[in-house]
XYZ file of C-alpha atoms in Angstrom:
95
model
C -0.500 0.699 2.750
C -1.824 0.006 -0.724
C -5.244 -0.934 -2.039
C -4.832 -3.716 -4.588
C -7.040 -5.765 -6.899
C -6.160 -8.822 -8.997
C -4.904 -7.818 -12.429
C -3.949 -4.266 -11.408
C -0.418 -2.881 -11.252
C 0.734 -1.085 -8.108
C 3.902 0.992 -7.620
C 5.702 0.267 -4.322
C 9.067 1.075 -2.766
C 12.011 -0.699 -4.356
C 11.983 -4.478 -3.783
C 14.781 -6.982 -4.280
C 14.391 -9.239 -7.309
C 14.419 -8.998 -11.070
C 11.586 -8.355 -13.506
C 9.362 -11.419 -13.810
C 10.184 -12.695 -10.320
C 7.251 -13.614 -8.066
C 6.627 -11.607 -4.898
C 4.388 -12.380 -1.901
C 2.973 -9.855 0.562
C 1.852 -11.697 3.699
C 0.970 -8.773 5.970
C -2.569 -7.953 4.834
C -4.609 -5.509 6.921
C -8.044 -5.911 5.293
C -9.661 -8.307 2.804
C -12.932 -7.642 0.991
C -14.917 -9.990 -1.233
C -15.168 -7.226 -3.843
C -18.932 -7.470 -4.414
C -19.853 -5.443 -1.336
C -20.250 -8.601 0.724
C -17.901 -9.821 3.424
C -15.080 -7.700 4.814
C -12.374 -9.134 7.067
C -10.405 -6.658 9.169
C -7.172 -7.797 10.789
C -6.074 -7.267 14.382
C -3.604 -5.947 13.191
C -3.194 -8.353 10.218
C -5.545 -10.924 8.685
C -4.354 -14.430 9.598
C -3.597 -16.595 6.572
C -4.161 -13.843 4.020
C -1.561 -13.088 1.375
C -1.233 -11.238 -1.890
C 0.846 -12.708 -4.714
C 2.199 -10.798 -7.663
C 4.950 -10.473 -10.220
C 7.584 -7.758 -10.552
C 6.980 -5.853 -13.787
C 9.823 -3.335 -13.680
C 12.159 -1.285 -11.539
C 12.398 2.434 -12.148
C 12.997 5.876 -10.767
C 10.399 8.519 -10.043
C 10.232 12.141 -11.116
C 13.040 14.405 -9.991
C 12.341 16.500 -6.907
C 14.361 19.635 -6.226
C 15.320 20.342 -2.608
C 16.300 24.004 -2.226
C 17.461 25.516 1.058
C 18.694 28.994 1.799
C 19.190 31.366 4.681
C 18.760 35.003 3.916
C 21.749 37.312 4.372
C 24.050 34.402 5.307
C 25.399 33.406 1.864
C 23.940 29.912 2.415
C 22.329 28.200 -0.581
C 21.946 24.454 -1.158
C 20.238 22.795 -4.120
C 19.866 19.021 -4.320
C 17.919 16.735 -6.624
C 16.286 13.467 -5.569
C 14.726 10.587 -7.521
C 13.030 7.811 -5.561
C 13.538 4.202 -6.697
C 10.359 2.157 -7.156
C 9.144 -1.269 -8.237
C 5.996 -1.890 -10.277
C 4.186 -5.096 -9.227
C 1.300 -6.735 -11.116
C -1.092 -8.347 -8.627
C -1.947 -11.944 -9.533
C -4.167 -13.140 -6.677
C -5.464 -12.327 -3.215
C -5.853 -15.325 -0.908
C -7.721 -15.046 2.375
């Protein structure tokens, strides 16, 4: 779940598509008017609501080190992991 606003960039899990390609998220859980007015909560999703955006870039996150060992057993494992991500610039929220 991500909180988005028009004009902002959000980092999500890796999506298919190249930079500049449009993307549509149609499973919206909550829509707010933004001025503190109306709020629409889905059951579980808001019918007819969608968020459109544009893929800015694909990238990889910071490296995480996974280190495992068992004492006295000569067992040591060290792995690195970098998560793939996609940066999406939000164009509009339609409700």
